[in-house]
Short mmCIF file of C-alpha atoms in Angstrom, two decimals:
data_model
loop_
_atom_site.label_atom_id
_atom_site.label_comp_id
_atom_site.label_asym_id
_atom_site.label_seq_id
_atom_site.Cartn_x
_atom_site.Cartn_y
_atom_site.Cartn_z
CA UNK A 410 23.60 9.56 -6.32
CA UNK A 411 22.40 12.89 -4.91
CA UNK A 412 20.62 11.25 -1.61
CA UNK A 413 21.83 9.29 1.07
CA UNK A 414 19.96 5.82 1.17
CA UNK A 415 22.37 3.78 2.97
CA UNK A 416 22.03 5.83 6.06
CA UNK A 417 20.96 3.93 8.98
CA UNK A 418 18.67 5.77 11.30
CA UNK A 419 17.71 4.31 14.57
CA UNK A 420 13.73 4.95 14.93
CA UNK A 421 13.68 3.70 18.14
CA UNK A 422 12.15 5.98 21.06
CA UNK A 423 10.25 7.62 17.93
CA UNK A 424 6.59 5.98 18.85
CA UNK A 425 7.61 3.80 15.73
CA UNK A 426 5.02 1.18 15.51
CA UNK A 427 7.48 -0.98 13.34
CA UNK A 428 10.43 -0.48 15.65
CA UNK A 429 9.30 0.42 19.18
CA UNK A 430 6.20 -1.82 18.47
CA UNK A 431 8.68 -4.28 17.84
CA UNK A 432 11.01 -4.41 21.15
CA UNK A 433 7.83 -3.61 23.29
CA UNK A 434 6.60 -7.50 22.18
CA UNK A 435 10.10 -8.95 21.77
CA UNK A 436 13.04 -6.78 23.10
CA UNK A 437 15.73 -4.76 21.07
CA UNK A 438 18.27 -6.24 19.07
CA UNK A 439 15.36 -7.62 16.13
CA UNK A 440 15.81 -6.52 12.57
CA UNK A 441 12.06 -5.03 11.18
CA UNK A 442 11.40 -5.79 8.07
CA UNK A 443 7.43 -5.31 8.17
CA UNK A 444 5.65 -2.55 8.64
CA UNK A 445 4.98 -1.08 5.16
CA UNK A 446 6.73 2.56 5.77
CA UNK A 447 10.41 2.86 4.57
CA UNK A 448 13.12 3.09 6.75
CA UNK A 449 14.72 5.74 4.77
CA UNK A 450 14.57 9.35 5.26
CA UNK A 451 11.96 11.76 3.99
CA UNK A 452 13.20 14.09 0.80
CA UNK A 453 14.89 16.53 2.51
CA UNK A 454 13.14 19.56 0.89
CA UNK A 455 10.03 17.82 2.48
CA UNK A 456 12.14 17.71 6.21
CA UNK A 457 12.89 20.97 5.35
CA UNK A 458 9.12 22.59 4.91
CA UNK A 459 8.57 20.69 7.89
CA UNK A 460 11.08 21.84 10.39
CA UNK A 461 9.90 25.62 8.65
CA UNK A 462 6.52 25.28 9.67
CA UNK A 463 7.42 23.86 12.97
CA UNK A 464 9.23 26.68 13.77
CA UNK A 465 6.49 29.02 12.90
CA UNK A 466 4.91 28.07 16.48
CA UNK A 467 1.27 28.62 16.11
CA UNK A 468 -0.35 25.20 15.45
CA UNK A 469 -3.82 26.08 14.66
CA UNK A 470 -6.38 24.81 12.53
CA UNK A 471 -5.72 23.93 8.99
CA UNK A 472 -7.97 23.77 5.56
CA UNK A 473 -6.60 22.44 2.33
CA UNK A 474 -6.59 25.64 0.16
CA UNK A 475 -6.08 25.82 -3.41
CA UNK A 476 -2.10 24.75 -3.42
CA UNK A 477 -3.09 21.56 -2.36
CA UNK A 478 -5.40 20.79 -5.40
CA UNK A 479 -3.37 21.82 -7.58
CA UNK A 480 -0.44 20.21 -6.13
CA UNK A 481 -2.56 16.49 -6.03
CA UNK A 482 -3.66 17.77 -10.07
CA UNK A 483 0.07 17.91 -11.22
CA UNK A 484 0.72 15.09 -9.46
CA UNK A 485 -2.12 12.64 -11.17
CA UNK A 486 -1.36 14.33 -14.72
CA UNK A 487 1.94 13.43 -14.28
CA UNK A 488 2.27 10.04 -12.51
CA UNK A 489 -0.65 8.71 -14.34
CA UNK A 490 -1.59 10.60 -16.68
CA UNK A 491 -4.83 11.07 -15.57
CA UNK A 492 -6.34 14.50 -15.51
CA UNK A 493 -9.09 15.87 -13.16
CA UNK A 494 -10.49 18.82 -12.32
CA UNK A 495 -10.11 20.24 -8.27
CA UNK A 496 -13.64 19.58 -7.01
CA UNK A 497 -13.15 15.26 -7.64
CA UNK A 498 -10.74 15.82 -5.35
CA UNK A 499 -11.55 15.37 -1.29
CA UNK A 500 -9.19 15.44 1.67
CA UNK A 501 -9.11 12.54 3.82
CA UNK A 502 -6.00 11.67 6.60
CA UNK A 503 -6.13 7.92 6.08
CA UNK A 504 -7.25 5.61 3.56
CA UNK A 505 -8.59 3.55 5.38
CA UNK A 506 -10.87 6.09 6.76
CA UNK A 507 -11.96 6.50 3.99
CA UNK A 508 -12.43 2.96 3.15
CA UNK A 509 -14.86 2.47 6.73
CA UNK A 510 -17.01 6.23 5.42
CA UNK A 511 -17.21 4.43 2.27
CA UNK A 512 -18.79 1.08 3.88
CA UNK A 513 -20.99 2.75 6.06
CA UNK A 514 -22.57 5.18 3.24
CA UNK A 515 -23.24 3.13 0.76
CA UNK A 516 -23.65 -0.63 1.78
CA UNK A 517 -26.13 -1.31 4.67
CA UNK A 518 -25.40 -4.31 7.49
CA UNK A 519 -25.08 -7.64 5.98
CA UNK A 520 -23.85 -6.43 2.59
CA UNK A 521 -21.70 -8.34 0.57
CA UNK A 522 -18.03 -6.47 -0.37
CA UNK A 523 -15.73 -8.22 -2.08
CA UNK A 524 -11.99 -8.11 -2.15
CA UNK A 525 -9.15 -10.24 -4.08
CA UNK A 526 -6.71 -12.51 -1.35
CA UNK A 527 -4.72 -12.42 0.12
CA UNK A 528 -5.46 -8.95 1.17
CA UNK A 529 -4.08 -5.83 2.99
CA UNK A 530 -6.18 -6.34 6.27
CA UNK A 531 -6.93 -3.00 7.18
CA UNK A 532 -8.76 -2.75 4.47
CA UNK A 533 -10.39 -6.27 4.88
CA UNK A 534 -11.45 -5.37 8.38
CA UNK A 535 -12.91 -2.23 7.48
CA UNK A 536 -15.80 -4.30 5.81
CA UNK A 537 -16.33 -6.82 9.13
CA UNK A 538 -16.14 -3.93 11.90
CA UNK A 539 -18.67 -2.10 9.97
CA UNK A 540 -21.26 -5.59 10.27
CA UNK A 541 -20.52 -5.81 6.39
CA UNK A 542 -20.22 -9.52 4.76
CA UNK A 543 -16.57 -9.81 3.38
CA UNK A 544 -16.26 -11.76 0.26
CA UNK A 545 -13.38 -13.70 -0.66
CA UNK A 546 -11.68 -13.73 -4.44
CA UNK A 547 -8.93 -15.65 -3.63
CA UNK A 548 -6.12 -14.93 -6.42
CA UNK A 549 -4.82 -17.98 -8.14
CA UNK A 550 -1.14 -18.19 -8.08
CA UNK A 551 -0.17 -19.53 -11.69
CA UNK A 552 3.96 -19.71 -12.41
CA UNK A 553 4.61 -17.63 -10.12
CA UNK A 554 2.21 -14.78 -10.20
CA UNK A 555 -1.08 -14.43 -9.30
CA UNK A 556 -4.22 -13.82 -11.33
CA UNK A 557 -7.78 -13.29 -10.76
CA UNK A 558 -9.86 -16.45 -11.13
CA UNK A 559 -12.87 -14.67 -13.16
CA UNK A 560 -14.94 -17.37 -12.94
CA UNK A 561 -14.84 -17.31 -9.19
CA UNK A 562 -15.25 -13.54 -9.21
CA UNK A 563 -18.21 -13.63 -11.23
CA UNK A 564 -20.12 -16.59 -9.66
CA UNK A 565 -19.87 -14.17 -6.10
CA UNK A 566 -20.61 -11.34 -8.15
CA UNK A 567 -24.07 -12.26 -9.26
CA UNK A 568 -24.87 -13.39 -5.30
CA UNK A 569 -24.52 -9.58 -4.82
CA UNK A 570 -22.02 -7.42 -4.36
CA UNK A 571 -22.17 -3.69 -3.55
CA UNK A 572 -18.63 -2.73 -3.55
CA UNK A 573 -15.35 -3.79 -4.71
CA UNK A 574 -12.53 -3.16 -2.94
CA UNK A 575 -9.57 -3.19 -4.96
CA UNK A 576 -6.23 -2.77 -3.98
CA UNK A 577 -3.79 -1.72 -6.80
CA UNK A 578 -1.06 -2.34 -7.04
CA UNK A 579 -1.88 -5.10 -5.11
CA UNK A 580 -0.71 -5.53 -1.70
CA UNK A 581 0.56 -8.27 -0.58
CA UNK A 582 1.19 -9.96 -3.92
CA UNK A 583 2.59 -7.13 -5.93
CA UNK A 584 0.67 -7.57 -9.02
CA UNK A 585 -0.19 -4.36 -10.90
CA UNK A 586 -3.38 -5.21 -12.56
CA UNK A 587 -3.29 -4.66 -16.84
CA UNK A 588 -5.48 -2.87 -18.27
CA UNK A 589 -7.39 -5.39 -19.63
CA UNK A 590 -7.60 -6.55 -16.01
CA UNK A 591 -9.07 -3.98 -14.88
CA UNK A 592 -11.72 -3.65 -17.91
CA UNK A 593 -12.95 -6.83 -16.96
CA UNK A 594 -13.24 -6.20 -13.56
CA UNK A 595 -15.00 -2.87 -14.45
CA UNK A 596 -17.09 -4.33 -16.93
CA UNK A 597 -18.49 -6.72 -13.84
CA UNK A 598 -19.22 -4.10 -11.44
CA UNK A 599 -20.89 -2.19 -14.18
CA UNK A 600 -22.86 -5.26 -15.31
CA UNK A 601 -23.58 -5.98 -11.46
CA UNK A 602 -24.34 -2.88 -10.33
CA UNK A 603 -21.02 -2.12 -7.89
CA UNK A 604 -19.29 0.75 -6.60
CA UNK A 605 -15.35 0.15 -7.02
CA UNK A 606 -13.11 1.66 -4.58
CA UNK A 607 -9.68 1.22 -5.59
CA UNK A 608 -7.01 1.90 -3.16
CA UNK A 609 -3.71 3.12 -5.48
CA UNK A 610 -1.21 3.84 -2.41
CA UNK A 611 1.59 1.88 -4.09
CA UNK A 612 0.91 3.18 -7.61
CA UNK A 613 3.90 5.00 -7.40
CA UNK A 614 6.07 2.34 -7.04
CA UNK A 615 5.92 0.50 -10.42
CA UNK A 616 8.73 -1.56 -11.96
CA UNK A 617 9.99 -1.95 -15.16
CA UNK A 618 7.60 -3.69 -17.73
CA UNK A 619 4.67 -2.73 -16.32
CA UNK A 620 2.42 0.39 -15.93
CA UNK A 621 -0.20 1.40 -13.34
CA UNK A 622 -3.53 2.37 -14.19
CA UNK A 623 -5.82 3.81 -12.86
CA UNK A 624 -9.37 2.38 -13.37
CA UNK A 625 -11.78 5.59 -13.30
CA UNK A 626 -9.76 6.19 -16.79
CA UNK A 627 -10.98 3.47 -18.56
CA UNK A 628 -14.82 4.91 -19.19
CA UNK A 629 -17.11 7.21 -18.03
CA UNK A 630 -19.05 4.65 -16.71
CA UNK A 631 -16.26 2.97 -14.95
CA UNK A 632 -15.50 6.38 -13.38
CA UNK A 633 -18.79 7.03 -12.35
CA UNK A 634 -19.04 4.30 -10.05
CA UNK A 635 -15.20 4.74 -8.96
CA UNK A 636 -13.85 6.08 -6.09
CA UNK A 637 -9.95 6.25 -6.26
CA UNK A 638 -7.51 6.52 -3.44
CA UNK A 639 -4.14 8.06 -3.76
CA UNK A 640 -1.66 9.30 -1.17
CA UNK A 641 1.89 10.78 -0.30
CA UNK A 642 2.02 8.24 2.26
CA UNK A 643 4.01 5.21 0.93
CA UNK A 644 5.84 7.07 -1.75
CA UNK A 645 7.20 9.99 0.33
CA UNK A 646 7.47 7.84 3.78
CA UNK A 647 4.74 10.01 5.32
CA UNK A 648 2.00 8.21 6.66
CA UNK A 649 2.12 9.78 9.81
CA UNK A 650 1.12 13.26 8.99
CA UNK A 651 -1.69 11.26 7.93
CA UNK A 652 -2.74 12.74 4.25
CA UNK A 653 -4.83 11.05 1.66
CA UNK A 654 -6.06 12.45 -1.61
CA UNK A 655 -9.90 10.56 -2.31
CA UNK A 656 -11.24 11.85 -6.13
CA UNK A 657 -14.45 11.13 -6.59
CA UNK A 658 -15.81 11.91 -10.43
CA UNK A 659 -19.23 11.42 -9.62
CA UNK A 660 -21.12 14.28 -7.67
CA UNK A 661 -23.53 12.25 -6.22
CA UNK A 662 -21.26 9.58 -4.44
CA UNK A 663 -18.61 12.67 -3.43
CA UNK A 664 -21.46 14.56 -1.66
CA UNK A 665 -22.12 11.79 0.07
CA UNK A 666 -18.86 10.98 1.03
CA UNK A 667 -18.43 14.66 2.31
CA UNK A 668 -21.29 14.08 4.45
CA UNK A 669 -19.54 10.81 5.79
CA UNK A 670 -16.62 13.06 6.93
CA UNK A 671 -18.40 15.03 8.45
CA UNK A 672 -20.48 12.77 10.64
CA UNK A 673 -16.83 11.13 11.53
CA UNK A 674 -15.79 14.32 12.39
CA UNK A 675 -12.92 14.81 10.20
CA UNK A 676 -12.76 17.92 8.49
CA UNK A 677 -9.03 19.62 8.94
CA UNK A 678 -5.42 18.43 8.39
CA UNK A 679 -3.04 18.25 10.49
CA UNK A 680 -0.99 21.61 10.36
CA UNK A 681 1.82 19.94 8.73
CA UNK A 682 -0.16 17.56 6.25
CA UNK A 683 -0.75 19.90 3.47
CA UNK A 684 2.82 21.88 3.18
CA UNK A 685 3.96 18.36 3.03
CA UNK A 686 1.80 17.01 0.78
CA UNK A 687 2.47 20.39 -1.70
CA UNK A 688 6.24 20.45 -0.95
CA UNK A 689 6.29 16.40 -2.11
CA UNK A 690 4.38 16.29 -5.00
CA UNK A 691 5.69 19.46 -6.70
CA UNK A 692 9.77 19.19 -5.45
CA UNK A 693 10.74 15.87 -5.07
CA UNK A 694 10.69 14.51 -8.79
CA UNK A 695 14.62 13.30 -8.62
CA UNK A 696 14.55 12.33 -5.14
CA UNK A 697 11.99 9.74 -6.15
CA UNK A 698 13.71 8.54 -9.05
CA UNK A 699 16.78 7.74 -7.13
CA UNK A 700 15.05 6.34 -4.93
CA UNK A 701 13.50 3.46 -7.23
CA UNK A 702 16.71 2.93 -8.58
CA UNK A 703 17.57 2.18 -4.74
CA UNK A 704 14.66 -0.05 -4.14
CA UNK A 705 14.90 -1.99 -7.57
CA UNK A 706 18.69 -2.40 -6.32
CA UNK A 707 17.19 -3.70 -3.33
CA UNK A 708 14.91 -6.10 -4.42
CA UNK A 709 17.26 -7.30 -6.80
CA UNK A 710 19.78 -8.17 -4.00
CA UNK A 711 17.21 -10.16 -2.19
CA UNK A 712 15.98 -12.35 -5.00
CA UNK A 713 19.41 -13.06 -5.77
CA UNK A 714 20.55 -13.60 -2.05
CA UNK A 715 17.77 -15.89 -1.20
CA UNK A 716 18.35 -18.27 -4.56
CA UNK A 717 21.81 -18.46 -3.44
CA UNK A 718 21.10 -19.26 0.55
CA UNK A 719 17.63 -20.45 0.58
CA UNK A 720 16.76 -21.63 -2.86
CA UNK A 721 13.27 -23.64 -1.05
CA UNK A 722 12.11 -20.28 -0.83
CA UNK A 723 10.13 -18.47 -3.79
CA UNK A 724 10.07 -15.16 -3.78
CA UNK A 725 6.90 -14.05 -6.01
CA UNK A 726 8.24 -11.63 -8.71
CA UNK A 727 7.03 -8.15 -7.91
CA UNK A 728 5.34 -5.91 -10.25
CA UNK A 729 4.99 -3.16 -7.86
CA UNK A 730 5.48 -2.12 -4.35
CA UNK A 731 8.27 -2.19 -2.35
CA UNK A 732 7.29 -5.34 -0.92
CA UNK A 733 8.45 -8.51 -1.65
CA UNK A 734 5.56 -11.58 -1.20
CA UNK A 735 7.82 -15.22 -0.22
CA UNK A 736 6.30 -18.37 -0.86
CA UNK A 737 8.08 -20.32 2.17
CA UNK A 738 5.98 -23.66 1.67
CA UNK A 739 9.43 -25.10 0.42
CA UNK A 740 10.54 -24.76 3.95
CA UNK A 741 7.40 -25.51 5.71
CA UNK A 742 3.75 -24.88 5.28
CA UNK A 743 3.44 -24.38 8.92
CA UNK A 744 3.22 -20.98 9.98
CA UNK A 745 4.65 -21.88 13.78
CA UNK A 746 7.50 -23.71 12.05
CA UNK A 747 8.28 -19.88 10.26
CA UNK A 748 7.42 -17.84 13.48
CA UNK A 749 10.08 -20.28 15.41
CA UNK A 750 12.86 -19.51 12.84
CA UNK A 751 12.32 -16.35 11.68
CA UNK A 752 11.41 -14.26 14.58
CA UNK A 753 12.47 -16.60 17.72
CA UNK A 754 15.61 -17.83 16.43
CA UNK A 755 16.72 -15.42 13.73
CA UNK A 756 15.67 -12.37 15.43
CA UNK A 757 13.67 -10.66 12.49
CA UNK A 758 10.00 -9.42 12.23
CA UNK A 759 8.50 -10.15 9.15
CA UNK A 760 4.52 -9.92 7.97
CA UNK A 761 3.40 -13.68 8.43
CA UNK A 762 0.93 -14.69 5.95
CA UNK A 763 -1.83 -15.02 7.91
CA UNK A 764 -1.79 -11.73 8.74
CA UNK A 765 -3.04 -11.20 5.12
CA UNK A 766 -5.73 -13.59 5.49
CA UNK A 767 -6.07 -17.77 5.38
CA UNK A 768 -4.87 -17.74 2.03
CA UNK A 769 -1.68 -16.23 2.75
CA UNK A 770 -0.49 -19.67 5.77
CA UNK A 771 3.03 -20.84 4.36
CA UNK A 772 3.78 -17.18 3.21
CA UNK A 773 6.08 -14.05 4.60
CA UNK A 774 5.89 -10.23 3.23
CA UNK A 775 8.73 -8.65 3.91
CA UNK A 776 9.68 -4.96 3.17
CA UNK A 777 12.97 -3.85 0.76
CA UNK A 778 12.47 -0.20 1.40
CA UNK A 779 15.40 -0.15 4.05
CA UNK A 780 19.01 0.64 4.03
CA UNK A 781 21.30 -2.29 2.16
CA UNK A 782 23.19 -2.73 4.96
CA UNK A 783 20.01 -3.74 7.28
CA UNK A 784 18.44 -5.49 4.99
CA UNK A 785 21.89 -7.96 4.17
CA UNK A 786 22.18 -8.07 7.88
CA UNK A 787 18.45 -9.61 8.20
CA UNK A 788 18.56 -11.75 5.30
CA UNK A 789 21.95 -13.10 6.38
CA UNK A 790 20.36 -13.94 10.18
CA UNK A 791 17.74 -15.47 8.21
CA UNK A 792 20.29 -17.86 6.41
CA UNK A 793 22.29 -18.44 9.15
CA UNK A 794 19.40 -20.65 11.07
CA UNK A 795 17.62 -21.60 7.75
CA UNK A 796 16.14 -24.52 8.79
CA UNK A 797 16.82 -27.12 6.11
CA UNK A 798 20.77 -26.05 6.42
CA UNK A 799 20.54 -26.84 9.80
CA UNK A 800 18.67 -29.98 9.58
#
């Protein structure tokens, strides 16, 4: 391997809100395995345009310029296939920001959105801060993976809904939705009148056997009422410079959405967003290969370690993400009974399943994009004061 994975970094003292979040609520000395960013270093070419710009000294205002469309066009031709011109494309810093414009455009207090749980709450909450009625799918979990229960789906869809919020692949299950999947799901929110606003953050992180799509491809009708969400973020570990690419095919909704920024306020990157962003999507190609390989690895470790030590536990097969979903029920269906073992007595922070919504009580997401050696050290803490060894 060309890169360094196995490098242990110590973010602490960094503002982390994983790490230093962490030891502010329980002390030092925890293993984090939650947050969704990587604990893994940037591609160094990024670092690199980064400590280059920082040295430049004059940190005034920024505009995306015509580098940065063209970098985000590459990058959708050639992760997905998926070919649009510059002018679908609007900057954003955060999805979720863009998820709360969204809401507040085109629903109107009291409007039904629906979303499939258990669910990335950010997202979720963006629908209830905004006064917006937030509509449960809950996912059906059949052999192990989760699918959409249509009938359900469609029985809320004909009470009225005015957006769907879909989050693919989906966090935290890890399902990347088929194509046929997402037909069906556009062919409702064509037949029931809905904007679709798919959040694709994890696309890039897709494992063998499957294949992400996005859903503005399917039709021109489907893209006409899509608005798809795409960012650096998660696959280049830089949320914090806080970049987010929001294409919009359909004029109407964009200008609209434009307008939304700008009543927010938001209009310029961050100076080092963009160079970033550019430096990512058009240098980084086998940085990001080896870097699946590293996270497959990974993941494969931790299924195997936690048949081995924990068998009770079933750990949901992902399809995507770097997150792994645990169904912990085996062990207890009690969420307390999980918080006591896992973060009192074992000393690691994990995403409890509430956190995810009702539907996810009994269940822990837990995050493989982290050095080997941390992540053996956490799951062997975690086996060391399983609770049905030491009953």
């Amino acid at each position: 391997m060309n890169y360094n994975f196995d490098q242990i970094i110590s973010r602490y003292g960094t503002n982390s809100a994983k790490w230093d979040g962490m030891a502010q609520a329980f002390g030092e000395g925890m293993i984090a395995l939650s947050v969704a960013d990587m604990d893994l270093q940037a591609p160094p070419v990024v670092v690199d345009k980064v400590m280059e710009m920082a040295r430049h000294g004059i940190y005034g205002y920024t505009d995306p310029f015509p580098p940065y469309f063209q970098a985000v066009k590459r990058w959708l031709a050639k992760a997905y296939d998926w070919h649009v011109p510059a002018e679908w494309i609007v900057f954003c810093p955060r999805i979720v920001q863009a998820a709360s414009i969204i809401i507040q455009k085109f629903t109107a207090p009291g409007d039904r959105i629906l979303i499939h749980t258990p669910a990335y709450q950010p997202i979720a909450k963006a629908v209830t801060i905004n006064d917006r009625r937030l509509v449960e799918s809950p996912l059906n979990l059949v052999d192990g993976r989760y699918e959409i229960d249509w009938e359900g789906m469609e029985r809320q869809m004909k009470e009225g809904v005015k957006i769907v919020l879909l989050i693919s692949p989906h966090n935290p299950t890890g399902r990347v939705w088929t194509k046929e999947e997402l037909e069906r799901i556009a062919a409702l929110c064509v037949q029931y009148d809905a904007l679709i606003v798919s959040d694709d953050i994890h696309a890039d992180f897709v494992h063998e056997g499957h294949e992400h799509t996005v859903i503005a491809k399917l039709s021109d009708e489907a893209a006409e009422r899509s608005i798809i969400c795409t960012s650096p973020g998660k696959t280049f570990n830089l949320a914090s410079l806080e970049i987010a690419n929001i294409v919009i095919p359909n004029e109407r909704l964009r200008e609209l959405f434009k307008e939304g920024l700008q009543q927010a306020g938001i209009h310029n990157p961050t100076f080092f967003a963009v160079p970033a962003l550019e430096t990512a999507y058009t240098a980084c190609d086998d940085w990001l290969e080896e870097l699946r390989a590293y996270i497959t690895e990974n993941i494969s470790f931790t299924e195997k370690f936690i048949a081995e030590h924990m068998p009770e536990l079933k750990v949901i097969k992902p399809e995507g993400t770097y997150l792994l979903w645990i169904d912990c029920t085996g062990c207890s269906k009690d969420e307390s009974d999980l918080v006591k073992w896992i973060q009192e007595k074992s000393r690691v922070s994990v995403s409890f399943g509430t956190s995810f919504g009702a539907a996810g009580e009994g269940f822990i997401r837990i995050n493989a994009a982290a050095p080997k050696a941390l992540l053996k050290e956490a799951l062997e803490r975690l086996a060391e004061r399983y609770p049905l060894r030491n009953d």
